[in-house]
Coordinates of C-alpha atoms in Angstrom, one line a residue:
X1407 CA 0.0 0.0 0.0
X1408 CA 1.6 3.5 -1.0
X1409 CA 2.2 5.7 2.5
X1410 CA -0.3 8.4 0.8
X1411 CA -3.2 5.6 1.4
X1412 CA -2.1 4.5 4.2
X1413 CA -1.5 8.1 5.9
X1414 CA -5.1 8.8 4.7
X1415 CA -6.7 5.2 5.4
X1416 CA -5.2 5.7 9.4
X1417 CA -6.6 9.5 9.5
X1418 CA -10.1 8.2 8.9
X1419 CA -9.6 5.1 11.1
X1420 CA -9.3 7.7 13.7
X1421 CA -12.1 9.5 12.8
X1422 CA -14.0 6.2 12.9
X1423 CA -13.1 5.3 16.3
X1424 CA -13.6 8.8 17.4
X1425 CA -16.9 9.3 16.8
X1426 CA -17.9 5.5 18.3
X1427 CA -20.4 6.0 21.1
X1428 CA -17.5 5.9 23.8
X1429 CA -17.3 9.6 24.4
X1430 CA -13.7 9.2 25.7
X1431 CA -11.1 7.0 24.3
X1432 CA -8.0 5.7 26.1
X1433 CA -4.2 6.5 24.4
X1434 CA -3.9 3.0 24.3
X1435 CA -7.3 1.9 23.5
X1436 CA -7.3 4.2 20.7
X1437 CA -3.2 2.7 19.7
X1438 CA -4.6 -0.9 19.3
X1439 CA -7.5 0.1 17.7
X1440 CA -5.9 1.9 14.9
X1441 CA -3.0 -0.8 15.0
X1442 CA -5.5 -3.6 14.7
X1443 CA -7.4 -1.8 11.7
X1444 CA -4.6 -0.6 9.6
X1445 CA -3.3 -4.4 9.9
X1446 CA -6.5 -5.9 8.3
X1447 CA -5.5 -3.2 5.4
X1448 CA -2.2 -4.4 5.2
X1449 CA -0.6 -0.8 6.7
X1450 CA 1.6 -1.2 9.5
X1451 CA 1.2 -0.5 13.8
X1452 CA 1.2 3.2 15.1
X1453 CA 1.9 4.4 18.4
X1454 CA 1.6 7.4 20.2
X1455 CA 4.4 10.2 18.4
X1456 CA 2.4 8.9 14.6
X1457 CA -1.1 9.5 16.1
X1458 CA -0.1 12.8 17.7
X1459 CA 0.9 14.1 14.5
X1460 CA -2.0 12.3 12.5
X1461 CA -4.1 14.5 15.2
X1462 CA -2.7 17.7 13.5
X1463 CA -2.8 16.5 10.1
X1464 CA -7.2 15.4 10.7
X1465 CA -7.5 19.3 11.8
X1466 CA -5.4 20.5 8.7
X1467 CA -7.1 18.4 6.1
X1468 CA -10.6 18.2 7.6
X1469 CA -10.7 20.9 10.3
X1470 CA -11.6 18.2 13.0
X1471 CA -10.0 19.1 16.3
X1472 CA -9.4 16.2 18.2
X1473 CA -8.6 17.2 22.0
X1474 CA -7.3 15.2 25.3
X1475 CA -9.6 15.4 28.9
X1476 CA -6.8 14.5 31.9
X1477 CA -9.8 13.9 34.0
X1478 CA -11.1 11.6 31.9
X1479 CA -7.6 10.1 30.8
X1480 CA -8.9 10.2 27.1
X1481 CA -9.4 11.6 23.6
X1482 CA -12.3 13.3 22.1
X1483 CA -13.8 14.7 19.3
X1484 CA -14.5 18.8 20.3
X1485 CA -18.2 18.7 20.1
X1486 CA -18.9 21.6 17.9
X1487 CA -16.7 19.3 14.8
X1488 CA -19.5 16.8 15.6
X1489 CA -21.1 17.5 12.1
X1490 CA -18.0 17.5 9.7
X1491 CA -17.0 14.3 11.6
X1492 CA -20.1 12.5 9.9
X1493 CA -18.8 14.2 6.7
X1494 CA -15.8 11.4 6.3
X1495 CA -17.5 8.7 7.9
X1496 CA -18.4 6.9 5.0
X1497 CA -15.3 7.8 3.3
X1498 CA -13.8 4.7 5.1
X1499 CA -16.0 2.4 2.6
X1500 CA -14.0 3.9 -0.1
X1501 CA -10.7 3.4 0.5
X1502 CA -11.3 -0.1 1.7
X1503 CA -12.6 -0.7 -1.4
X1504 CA -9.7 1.0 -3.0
X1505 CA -7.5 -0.9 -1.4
X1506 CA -9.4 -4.1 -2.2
X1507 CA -9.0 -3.5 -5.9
X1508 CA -5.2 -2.3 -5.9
X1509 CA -3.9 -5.7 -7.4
X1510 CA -1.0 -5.1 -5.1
X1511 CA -3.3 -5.8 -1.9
X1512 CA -4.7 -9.6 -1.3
X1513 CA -7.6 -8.2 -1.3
X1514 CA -8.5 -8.3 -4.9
X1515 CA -8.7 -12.1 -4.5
X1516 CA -12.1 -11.5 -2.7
X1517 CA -13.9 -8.6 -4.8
X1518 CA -14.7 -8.6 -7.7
X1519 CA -15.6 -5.5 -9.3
X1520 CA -15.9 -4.0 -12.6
X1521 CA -15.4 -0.7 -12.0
X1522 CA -13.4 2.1 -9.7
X1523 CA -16.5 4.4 -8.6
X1524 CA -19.0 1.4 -6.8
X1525 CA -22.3 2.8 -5.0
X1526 CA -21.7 3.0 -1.3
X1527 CA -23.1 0.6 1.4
X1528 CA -22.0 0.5 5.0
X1529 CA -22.0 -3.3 5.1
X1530 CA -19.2 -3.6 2.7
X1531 CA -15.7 -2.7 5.0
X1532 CA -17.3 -5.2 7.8
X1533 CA -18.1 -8.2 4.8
X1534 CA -14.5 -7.4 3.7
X1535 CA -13.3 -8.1 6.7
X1536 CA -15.0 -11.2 7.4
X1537 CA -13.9 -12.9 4.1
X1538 CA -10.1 -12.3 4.7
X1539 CA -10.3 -13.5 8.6
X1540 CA -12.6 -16.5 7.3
X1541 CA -14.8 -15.8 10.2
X1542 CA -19.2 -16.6 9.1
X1543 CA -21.2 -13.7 9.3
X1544 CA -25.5 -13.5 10.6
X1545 CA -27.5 -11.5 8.8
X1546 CA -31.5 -10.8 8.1
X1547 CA -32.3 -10.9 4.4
X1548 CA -35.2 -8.9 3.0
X1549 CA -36.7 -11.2 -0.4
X1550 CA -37.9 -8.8 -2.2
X1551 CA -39.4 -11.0 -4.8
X1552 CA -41.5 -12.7 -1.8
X1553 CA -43.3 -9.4 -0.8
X1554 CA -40.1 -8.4 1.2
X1555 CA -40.2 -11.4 3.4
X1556 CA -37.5 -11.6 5.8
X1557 CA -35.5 -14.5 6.7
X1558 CA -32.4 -14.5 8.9
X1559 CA -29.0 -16.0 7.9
X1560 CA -25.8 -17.5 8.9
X1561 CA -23.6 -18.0 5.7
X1562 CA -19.7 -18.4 5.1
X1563 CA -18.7 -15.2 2.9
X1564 CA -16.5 -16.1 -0.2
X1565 CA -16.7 -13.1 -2.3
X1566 CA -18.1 -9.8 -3.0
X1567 CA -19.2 -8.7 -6.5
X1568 CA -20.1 -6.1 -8.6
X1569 CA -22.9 -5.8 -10.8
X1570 CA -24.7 -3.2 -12.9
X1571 CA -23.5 -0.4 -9.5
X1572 CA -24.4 -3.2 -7.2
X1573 CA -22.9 -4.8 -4.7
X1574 CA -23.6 -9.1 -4.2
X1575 CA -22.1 -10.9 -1.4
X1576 CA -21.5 -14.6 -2.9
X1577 CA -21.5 -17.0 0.4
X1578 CA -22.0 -20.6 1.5
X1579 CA -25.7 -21.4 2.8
X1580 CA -25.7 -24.8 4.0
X1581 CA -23.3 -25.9 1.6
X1582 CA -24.7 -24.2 -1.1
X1583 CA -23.1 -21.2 -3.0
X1584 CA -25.6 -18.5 -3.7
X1585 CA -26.1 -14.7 -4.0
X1586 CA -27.6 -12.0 -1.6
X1587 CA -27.8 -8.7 -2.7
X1588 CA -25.9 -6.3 -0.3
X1589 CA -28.8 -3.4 -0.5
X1590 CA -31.2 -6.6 1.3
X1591 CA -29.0 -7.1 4.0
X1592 CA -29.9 -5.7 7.4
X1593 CA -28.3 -6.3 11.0
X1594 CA -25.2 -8.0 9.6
X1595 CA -23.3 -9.4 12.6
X1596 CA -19.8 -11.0 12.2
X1597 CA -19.1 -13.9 14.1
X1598 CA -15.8 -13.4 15.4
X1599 CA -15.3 -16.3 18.0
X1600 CA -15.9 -18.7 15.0
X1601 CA -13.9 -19.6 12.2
X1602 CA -14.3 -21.6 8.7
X1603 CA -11.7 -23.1 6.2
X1604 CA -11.8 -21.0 3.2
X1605 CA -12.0 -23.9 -0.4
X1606 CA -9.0 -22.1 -2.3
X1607 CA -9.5 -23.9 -5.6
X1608 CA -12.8 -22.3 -6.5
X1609 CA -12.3 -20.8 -9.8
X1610 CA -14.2 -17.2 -9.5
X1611 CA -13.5 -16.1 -13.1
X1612 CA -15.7 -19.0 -14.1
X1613 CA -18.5 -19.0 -11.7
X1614 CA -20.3 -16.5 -13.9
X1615 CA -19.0 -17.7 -17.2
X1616 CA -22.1 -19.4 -18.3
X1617 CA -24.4 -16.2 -16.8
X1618 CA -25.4 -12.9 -17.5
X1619 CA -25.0 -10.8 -14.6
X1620 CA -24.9 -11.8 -11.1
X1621 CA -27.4 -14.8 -11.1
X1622 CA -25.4 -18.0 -11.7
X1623 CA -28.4 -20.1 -10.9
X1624 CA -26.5 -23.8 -11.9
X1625 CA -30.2 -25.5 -11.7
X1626 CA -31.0 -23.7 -15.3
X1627 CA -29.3 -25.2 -18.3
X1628 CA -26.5 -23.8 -20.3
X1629 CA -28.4 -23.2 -23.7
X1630 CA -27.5 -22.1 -27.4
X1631 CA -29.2 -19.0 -28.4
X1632 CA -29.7 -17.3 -31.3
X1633 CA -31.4 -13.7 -32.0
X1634 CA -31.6 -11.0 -35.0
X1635 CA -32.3 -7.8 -34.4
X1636 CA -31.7 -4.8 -36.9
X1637 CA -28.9 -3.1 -38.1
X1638 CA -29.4 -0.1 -36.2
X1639 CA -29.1 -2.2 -32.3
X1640 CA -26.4 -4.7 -34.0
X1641 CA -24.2 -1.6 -34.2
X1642 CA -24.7 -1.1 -30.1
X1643 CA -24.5 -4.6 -30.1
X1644 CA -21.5 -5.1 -31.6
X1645 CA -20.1 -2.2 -28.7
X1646 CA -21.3 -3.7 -25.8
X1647 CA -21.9 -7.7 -26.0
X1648 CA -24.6 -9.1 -24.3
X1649 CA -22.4 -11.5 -23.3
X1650 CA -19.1 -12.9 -23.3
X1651 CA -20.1 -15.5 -25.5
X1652 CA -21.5 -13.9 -28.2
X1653 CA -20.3 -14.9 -32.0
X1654 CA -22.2 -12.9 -34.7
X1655 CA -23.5 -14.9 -37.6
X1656 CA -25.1 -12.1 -39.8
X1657 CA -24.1 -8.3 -40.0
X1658 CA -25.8 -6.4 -42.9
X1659 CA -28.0 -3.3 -43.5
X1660 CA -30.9 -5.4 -43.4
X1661 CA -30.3 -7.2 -39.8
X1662 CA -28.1 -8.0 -37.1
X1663 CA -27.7 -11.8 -36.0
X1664 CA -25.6 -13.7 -32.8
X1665 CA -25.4 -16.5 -31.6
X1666 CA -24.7 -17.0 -27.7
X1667 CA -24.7 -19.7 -25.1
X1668 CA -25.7 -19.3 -22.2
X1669 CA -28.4 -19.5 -18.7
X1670 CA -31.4 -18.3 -19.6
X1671 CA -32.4 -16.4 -16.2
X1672 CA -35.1 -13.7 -15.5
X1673 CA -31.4 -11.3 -15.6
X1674 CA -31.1 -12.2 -19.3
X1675 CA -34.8 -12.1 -20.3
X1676 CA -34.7 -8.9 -18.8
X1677 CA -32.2 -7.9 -21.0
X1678 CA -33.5 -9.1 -24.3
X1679 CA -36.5 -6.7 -23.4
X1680 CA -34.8 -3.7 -23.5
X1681 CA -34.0 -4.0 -27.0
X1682 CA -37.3 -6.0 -27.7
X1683 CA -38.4 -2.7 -30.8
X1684 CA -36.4 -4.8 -32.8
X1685 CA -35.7 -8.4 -31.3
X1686 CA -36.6 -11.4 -32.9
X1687 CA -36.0 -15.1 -30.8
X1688 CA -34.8 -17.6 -33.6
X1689 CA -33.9 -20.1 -30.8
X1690 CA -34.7 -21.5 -28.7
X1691 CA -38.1 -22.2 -28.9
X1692 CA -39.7 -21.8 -25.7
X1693 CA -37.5 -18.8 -25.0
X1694 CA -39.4 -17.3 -27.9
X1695 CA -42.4 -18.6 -26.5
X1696 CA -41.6 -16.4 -23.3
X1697 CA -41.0 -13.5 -25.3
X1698 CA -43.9 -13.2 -26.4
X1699 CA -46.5 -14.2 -23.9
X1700 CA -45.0 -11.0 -22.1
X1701 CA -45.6 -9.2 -24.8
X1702 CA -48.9 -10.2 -24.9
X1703 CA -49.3 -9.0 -21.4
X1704 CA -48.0 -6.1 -21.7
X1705 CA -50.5 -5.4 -24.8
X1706 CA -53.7 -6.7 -22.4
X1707 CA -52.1 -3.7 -19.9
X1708 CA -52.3 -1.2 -22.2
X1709 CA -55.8 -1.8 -23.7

């Protein structure tokens, strides 16, 4: 990690532990804390002449004062930087996941993201840290497709993906790999006094390989698909693949043809629909059939 991300990573650490509900935090308290943090980001221990100068360095940059009570042997936050303090909370999510997809940190073994600016979500820093101490993590899960039924959950967290600005957590359910979507998590809890042995020869670039998006649901086959559509979407096509897979069989002025093998999941349907002004199904059959009984309920809608 360069020393300009770490300096910055330990400034917010502070910060974090700062404005905790402890009003007053010991020297040493506050030394570990810090120490035990910038570890889990691969930085290195502080002691007391680093955090005195990162002190100065939180009022320079962010005009925070942070102050020392005798009487109550601790440091503190002056209460009228209460609201910039807030400010830089959340700037902790970033540079974890900075860190996690610098290719110099091990962290990039865990996420996997597809781009540098992800939406932020203040379960993300505590799932990171869960998958690199291998320790299971308890959750409730809303189900949104269920009428936002929730169910609570103890899983072993593998990975965390990005998808379309979203974050997934990919973890073991009772021996099963499967998907939550980070935004339906609530009360996430990790379970520190337990530990799990992490399978290392999972191969993540391929458990998506045969899916579009996220949703790697292994119970639907891996079909051959084929569609045309005109000339005019072939040439966004032809930009942006639907999906890794895709071998085009017909480019002309008159249409725009691929071929494509792949899960057909309610993701990739999805996505057939929002070119569907000038999609045509060739195959498979009943993926054609799909097509167009939602069409035909779409036109009963608007009637």
């Amino acid at each position: 990690m360069g020393k300009k991300r770490e300096g910055m990573q330990r400034l917010l650490v502070i910060i974090n532990k700062l404005k905790g509900p402890q009003q007053y935090v010991p020297r040493k308290e506050l030394e570990n804390y810090v120490t035990h943090r910038m570890e889990e980001r691969d930085g290195t221990p502080v002691d007391i002449r680093t955090l005195q100068r990162d002190f100065k360095d939180i009022e320079d940059l962010f005009g925070i004062r942070i102050c020392f009570d005798k009487k109550q042997n601790g440091y503190y936050i002056n209460e009228e930087d209460d609201l910039k303090k807030e400010q830089y909370e959340r700037l902790l999510l970033n540079f974890d996941l900075l860190n996690a997809l610098d290719k110099t940190s091990n962290l990039h073994t865990y996420v996997l993201a597809e781009h540098h600016r992800p939406n932020d979500s203040e379960c993300l820093p505590a799932l990171i840290k869960a998958i690199k101490f291998f320790h299971p993590v308890e959750f409730s899960y809303i189900y949104v497709r269920e009428g936002d039924k929730v169910r609570k959950k103890k899983v072993l967290p593998y990975y965390l993906k990005e998808d379309q600005q979203r974050w997934y957590l990919l973890a073991y359910d009772n021996n099963i790999l499967k998907t939550f979507n980070i935004d339906c998590i609530r009360n996430l809890k990790i379970l520190y006094e337990e530990t799990f042995k992490r399978n290392m020869n999972i191969d993540a670039n391929n458990l998506f390989k045969d899916s579009y998006g996220i949703w790697n649901q292994t119970d639907i086959p891996v079909e051959n698909i084929e569609l045309s559509y005109s000339a005019l979407d072939g040439s966004f096509l032809k930009s942006i693949p639907l999906h890794h897979s895709q071998e085009i069989i017909t480019d002309n002025e008159m249409e725009f043809r691929i071929r494509l093998r792949l899960r057909i999941t309610n993701d990739f349907v999805m996505a057939l629909l929002s070119r569907s002004s000038s999609l045509t199904v060739i195959e498979p059959s009943h993926l054609r059939e799909r097509i167009r009984r939602i069409y035909e309920e779409a036109i009963k809608r608007h009637l």
